[in-house]
mmCIF file of C-alpha atoms in Angstrom:
data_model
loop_
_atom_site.group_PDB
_atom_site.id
_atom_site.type_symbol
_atom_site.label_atom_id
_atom_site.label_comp_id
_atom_site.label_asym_id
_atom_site.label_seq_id
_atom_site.Cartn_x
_atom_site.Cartn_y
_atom_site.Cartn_z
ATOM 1 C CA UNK A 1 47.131 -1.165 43.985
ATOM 2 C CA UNK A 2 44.166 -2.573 41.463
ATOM 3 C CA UNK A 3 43.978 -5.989 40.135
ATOM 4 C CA UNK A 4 42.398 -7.044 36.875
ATOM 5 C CA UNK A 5 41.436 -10.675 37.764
ATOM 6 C CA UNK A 6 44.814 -12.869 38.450
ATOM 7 C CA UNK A 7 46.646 -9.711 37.519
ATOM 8 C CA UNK A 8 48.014 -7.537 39.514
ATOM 9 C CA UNK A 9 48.046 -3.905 38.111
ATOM 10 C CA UNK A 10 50.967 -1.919 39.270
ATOM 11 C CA UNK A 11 51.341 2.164 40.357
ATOM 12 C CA UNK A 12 51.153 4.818 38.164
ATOM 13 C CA UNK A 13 55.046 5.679 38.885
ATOM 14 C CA UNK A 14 56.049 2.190 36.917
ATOM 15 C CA UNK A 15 54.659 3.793 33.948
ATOM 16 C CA UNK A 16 55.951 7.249 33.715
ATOM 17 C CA UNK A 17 59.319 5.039 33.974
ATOM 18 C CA UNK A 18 58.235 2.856 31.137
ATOM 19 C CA UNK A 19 56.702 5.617 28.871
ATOM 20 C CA UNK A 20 60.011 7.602 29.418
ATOM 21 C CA UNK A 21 62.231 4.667 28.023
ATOM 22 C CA UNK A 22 59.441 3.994 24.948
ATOM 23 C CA UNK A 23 59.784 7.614 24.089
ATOM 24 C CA UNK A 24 63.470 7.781 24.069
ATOM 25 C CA UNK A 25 63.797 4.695 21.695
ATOM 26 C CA UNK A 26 61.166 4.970 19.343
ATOM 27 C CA UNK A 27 58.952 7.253 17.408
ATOM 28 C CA UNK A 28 56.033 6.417 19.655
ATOM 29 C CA UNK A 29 56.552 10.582 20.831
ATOM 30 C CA UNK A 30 55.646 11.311 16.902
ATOM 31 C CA UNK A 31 51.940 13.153 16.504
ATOM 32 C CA UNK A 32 49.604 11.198 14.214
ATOM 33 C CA UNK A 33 49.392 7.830 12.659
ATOM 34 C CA UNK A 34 51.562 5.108 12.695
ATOM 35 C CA UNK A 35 52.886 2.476 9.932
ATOM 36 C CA UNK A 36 49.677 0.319 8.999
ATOM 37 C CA UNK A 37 49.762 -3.253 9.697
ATOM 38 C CA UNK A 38 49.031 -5.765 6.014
ATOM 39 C CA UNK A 39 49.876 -8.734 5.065
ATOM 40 C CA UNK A 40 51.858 -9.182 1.713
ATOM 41 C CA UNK A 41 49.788 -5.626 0.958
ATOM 42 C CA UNK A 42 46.497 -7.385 0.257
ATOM 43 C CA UNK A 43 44.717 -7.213 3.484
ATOM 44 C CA UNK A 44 44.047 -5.752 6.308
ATOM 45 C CA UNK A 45 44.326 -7.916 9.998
ATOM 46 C CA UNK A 46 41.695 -6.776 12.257
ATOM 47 C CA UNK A 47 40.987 -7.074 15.456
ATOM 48 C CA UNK A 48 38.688 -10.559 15.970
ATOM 49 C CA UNK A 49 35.388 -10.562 17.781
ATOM 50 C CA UNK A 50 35.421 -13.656 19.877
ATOM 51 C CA UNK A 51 32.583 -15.123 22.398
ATOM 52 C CA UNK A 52 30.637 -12.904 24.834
ATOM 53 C CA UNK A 53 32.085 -11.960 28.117
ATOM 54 C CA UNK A 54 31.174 -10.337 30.930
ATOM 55 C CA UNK A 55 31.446 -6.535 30.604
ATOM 56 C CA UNK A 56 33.404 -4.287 32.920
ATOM 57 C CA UNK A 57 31.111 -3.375 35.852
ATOM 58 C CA UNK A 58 31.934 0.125 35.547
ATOM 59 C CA UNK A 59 30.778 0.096 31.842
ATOM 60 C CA UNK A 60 27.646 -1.667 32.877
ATOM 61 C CA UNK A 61 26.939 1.180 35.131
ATOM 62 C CA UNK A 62 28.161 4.106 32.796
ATOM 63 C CA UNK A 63 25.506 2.445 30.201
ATOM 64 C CA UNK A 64 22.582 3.054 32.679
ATOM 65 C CA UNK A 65 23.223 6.417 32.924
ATOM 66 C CA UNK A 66 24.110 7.251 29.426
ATOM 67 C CA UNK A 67 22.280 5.289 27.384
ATOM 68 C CA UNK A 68 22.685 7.569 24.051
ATOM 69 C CA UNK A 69 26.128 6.659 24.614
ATOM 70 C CA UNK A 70 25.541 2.788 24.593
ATOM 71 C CA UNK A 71 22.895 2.256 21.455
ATOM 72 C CA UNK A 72 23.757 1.950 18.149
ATOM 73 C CA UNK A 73 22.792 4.397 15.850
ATOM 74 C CA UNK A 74 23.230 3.127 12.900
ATOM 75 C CA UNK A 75 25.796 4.112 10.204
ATOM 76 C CA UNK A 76 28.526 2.163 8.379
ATOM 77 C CA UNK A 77 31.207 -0.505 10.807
ATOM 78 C CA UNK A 78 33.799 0.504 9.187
ATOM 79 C CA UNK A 79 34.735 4.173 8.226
ATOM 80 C CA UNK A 80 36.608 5.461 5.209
ATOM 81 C CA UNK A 81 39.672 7.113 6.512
ATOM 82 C CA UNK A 82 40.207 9.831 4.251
ATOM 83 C CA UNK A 83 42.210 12.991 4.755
ATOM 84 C CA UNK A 84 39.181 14.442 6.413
ATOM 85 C CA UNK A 85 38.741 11.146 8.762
ATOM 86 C CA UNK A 86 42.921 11.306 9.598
ATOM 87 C CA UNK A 87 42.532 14.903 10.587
ATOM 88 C CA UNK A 88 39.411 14.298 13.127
ATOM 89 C CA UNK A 89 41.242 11.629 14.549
ATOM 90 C CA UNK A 90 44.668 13.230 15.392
ATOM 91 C CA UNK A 91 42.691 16.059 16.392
ATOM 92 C CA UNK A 92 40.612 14.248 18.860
ATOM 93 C CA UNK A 93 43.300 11.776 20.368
ATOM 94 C CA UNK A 94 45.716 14.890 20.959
ATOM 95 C CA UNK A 95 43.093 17.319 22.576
ATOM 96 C CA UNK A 96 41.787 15.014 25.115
ATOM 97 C CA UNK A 97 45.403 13.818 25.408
ATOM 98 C CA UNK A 98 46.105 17.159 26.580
ATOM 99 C CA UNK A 99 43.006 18.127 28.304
ATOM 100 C CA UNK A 100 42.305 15.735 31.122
ATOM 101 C CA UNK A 101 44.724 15.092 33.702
ATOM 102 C CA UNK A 102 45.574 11.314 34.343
ATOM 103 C CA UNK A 103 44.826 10.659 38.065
ATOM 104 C CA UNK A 104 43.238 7.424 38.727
ATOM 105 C CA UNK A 105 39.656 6.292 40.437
ATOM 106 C CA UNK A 106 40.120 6.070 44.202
ATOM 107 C CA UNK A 107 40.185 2.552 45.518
ATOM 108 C CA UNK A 108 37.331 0.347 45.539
ATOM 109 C CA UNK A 109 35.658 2.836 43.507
ATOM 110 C CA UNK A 110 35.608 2.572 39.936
ATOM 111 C CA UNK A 111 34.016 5.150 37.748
ATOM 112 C CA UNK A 112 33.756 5.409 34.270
ATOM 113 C CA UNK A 113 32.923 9.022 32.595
ATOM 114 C CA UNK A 114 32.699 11.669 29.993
ATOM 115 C CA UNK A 115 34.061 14.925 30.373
ATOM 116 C CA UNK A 116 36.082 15.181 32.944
ATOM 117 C CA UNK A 117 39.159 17.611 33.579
ATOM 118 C CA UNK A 118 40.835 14.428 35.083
ATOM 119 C CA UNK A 119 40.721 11.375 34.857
ATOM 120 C CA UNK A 120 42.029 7.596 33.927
ATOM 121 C CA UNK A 121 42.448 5.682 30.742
ATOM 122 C CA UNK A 122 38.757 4.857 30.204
ATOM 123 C CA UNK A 123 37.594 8.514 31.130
ATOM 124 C CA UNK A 124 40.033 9.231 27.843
ATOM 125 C CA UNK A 125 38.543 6.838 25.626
ATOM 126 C CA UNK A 126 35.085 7.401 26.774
ATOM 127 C CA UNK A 127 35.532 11.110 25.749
ATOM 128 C CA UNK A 128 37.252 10.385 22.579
ATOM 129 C CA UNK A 129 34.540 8.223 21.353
ATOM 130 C CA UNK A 130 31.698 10.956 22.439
ATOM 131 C CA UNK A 131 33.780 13.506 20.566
ATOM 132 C CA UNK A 132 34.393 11.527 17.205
ATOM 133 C CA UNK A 133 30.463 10.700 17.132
ATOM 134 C CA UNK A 134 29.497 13.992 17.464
ATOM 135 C CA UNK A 135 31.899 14.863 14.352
ATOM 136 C CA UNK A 136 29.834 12.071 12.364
ATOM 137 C CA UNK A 137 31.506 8.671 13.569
ATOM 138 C CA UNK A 138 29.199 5.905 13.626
ATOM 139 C CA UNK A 139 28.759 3.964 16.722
ATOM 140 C CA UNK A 140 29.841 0.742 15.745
ATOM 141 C CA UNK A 141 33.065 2.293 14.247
ATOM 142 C CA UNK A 142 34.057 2.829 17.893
ATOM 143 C CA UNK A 143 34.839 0.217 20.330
ATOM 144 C CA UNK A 144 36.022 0.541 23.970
ATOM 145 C CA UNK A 145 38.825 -1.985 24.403
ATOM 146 C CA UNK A 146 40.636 -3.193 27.768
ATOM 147 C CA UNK A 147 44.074 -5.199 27.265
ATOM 148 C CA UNK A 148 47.168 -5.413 29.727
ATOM 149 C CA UNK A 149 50.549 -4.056 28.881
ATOM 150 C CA UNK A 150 53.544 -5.748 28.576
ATOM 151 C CA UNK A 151 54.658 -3.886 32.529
ATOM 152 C CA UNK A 152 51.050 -6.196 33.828
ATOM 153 C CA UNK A 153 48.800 -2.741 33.634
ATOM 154 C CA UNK A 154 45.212 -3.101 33.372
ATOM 155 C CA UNK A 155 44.395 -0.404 30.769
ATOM 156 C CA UNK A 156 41.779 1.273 28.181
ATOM 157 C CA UNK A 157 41.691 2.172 24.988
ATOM 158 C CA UNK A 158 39.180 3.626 22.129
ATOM 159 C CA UNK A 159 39.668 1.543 18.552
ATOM 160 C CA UNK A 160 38.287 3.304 15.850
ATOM 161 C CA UNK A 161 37.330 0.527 13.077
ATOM 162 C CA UNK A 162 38.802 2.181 9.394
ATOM 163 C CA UNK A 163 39.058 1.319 5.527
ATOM 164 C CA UNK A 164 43.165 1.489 6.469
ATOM 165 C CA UNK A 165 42.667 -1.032 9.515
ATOM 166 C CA UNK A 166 41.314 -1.168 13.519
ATOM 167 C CA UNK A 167 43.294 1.572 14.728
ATOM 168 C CA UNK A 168 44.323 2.448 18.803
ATOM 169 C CA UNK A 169 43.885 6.139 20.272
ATOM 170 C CA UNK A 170 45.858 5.553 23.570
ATOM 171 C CA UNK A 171 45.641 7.980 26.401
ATOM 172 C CA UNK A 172 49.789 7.285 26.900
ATOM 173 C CA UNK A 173 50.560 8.542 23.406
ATOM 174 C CA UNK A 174 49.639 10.748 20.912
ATOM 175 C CA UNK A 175 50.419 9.005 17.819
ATOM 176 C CA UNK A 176 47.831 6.904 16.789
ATOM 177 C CA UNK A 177 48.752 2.931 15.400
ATOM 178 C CA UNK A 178 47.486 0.079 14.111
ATOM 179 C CA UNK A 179 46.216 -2.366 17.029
ATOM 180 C CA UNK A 180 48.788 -4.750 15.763
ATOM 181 C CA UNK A 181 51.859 -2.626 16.738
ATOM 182 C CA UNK A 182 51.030 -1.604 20.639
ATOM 183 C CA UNK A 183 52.400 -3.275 23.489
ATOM 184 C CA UNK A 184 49.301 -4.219 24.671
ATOM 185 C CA UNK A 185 47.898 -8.377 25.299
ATOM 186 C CA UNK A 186 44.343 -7.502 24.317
ATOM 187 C CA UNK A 187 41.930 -9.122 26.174
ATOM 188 C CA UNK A 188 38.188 -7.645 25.311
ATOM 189 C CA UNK A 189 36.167 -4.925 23.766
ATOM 190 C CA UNK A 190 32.835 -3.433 23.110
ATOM 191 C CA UNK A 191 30.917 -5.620 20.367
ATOM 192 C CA UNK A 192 30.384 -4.753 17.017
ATOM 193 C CA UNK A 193 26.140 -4.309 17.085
ATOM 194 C CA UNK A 194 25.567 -3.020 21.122
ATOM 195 C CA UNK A 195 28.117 -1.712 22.762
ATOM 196 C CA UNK A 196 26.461 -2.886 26.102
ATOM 197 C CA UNK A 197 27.770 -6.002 25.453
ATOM 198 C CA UNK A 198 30.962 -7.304 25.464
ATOM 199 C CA UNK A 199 33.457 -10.233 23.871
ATOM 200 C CA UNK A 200 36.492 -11.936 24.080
ATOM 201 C CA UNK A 201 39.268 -10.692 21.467
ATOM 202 C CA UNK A 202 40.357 -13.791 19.607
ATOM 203 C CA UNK A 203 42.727 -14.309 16.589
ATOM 204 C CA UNK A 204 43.594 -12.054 13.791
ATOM 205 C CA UNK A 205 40.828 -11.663 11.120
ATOM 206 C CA UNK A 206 41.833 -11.065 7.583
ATOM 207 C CA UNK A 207 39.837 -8.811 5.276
ATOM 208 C CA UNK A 208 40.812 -8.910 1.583
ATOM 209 C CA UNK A 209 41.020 -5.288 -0.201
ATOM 210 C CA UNK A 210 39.859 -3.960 -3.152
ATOM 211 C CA UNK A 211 43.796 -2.801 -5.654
ATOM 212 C CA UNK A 212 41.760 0.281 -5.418
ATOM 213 C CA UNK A 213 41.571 0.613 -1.565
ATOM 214 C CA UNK A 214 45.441 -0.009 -1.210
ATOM 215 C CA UNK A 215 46.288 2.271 -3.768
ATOM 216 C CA UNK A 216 48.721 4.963 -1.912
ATOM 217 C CA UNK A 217 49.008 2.686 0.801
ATOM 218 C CA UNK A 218 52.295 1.748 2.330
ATOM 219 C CA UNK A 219 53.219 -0.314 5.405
ATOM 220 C CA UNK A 220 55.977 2.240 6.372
ATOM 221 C CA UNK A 221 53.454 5.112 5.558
ATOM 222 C CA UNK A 222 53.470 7.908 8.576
ATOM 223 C CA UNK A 223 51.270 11.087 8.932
ATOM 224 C CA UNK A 224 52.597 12.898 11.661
ATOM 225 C CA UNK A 225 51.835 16.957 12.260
ATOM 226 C CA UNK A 226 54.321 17.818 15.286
ATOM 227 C CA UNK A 227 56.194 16.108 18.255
ATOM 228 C CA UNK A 228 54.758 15.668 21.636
ATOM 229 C CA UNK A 229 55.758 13.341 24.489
ATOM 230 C CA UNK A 230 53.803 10.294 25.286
ATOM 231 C CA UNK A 231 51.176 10.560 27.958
ATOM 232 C CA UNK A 232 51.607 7.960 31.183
ATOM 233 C CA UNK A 233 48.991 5.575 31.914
ATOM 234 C CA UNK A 234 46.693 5.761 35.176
ATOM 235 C CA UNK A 235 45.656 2.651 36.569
ATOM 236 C CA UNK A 236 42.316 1.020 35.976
ATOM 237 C CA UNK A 237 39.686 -0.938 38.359
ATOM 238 C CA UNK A 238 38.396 -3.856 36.158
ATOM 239 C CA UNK A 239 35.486 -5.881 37.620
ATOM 240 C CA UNK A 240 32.792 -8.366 35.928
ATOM 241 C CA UNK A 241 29.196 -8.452 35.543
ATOM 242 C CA UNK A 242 26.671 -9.330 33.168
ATOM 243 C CA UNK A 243 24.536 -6.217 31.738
ATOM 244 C CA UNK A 244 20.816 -6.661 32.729
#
């Protein structure tokens, strides 16, 4: 048993329960990307950066010891998701999907890492964002994100910041969707500029697009390349401190 803050985050069996009935009922067992989220088709609603918080202890720690991983290097916030873009990221979120085993951090003992044949939800998102860099991702494109889901789970995620809108790779499922249409109560992510630091998620933020950027667009539009069940979610170990 974990507890993010107030929370308390339930077993891993409570979500193999809830992933079966999501996968029975929607397309969420689909391969790829999911509808994008506009309004009235002129803009996109990302995902707001709100105040500094205090970042995950864990991440604090993982920064210390891989600091390549925690600097920004430059390159554009947002990335142009074109065919090439979609591919890399369907390719990513399915292979590490399929390639670490969810078993979670032993009590007490929270650990955060790359690499791994098994692992929980940040060990997933951790390696996702490693992987997409090295295929040409900028840093700031890619945030680390923790939110609760609706079943009270602590849980992490890897949002990869694109001309078509902030979308989540999430270690339960393999289709990838707008951060708009999880079931997750987002709560905070990596900044923007340093992903060392750490802020609050706070109301929607509209960003107007060019007729030529939503050209071919469609809220109902869905790439998908094959079915595969959803992945459960291991439980996470969520504690606070401020990064020296």
């Amino acid at each position: 048993m974990v507890r993010f803050r107030n929370i308390t985050i339930g077993t891993k069996a409570a979500f193999v329960a809830a992933a079966a009935v999501v996968a029975a009922t929607s397309p969420l067992n689909a391969t790829g990307l999911s509808a994008l989220t506009r309004d009235s088709g002129n803009s996109l609603v990302r995902i707001g950066e709100g105040p500094k918080t205090l970042a995950p202890f864990a991440s604090v720690v993982f920064c210390m010891q891989h600091r390549d991983q925690c600097a920004n290097t430059g390159g554009p916030s947002i990335m142009v998701l074109d065919k090439k873009r979609k591919s890399q990221l369907i390719s990513v979120n399915n292979s590490i999907n399929h390639t670490i085993r969810p078993v979670n951090d032993k009590p007490g003992a929270d650990v955060w890492s790359m690499d791994v044949t098994a692992g929980d939800c940040e060990d997933f998102a951790l390696t996702k964002r490693k992987k997409l860099m090295q295929l040409g991702w900028s840093s700031e494109s890619l945030k680390i994100a923790v939110a609760i889901t609706n079943n009270g789970e602590g849980h992490a995620v890897l949002i990869a910041k694109t001309s078509e809108g902030d979308l989540v790779l999430d270690n339960r499922f393999n289709v990838i969707k707008d951060w708009r249409k999880t079931d997750l109560r987002w709560v905070m992510a990596q900044t923007g500029d340093n992903p060392k630091y750490w802020a609050k998620v706070k109301a929607n933020v509209e960003e107007p697009q060019l007729v030529s950027a939503r050209e071919g667009v469609s809220e109902t539009a869905e790439i998908n390349q094959s079915d595969a069940d959803g992945e459960q979610q291991p439980n996470i170990t969520v504690t606070f401190a401020h990064f020296q």
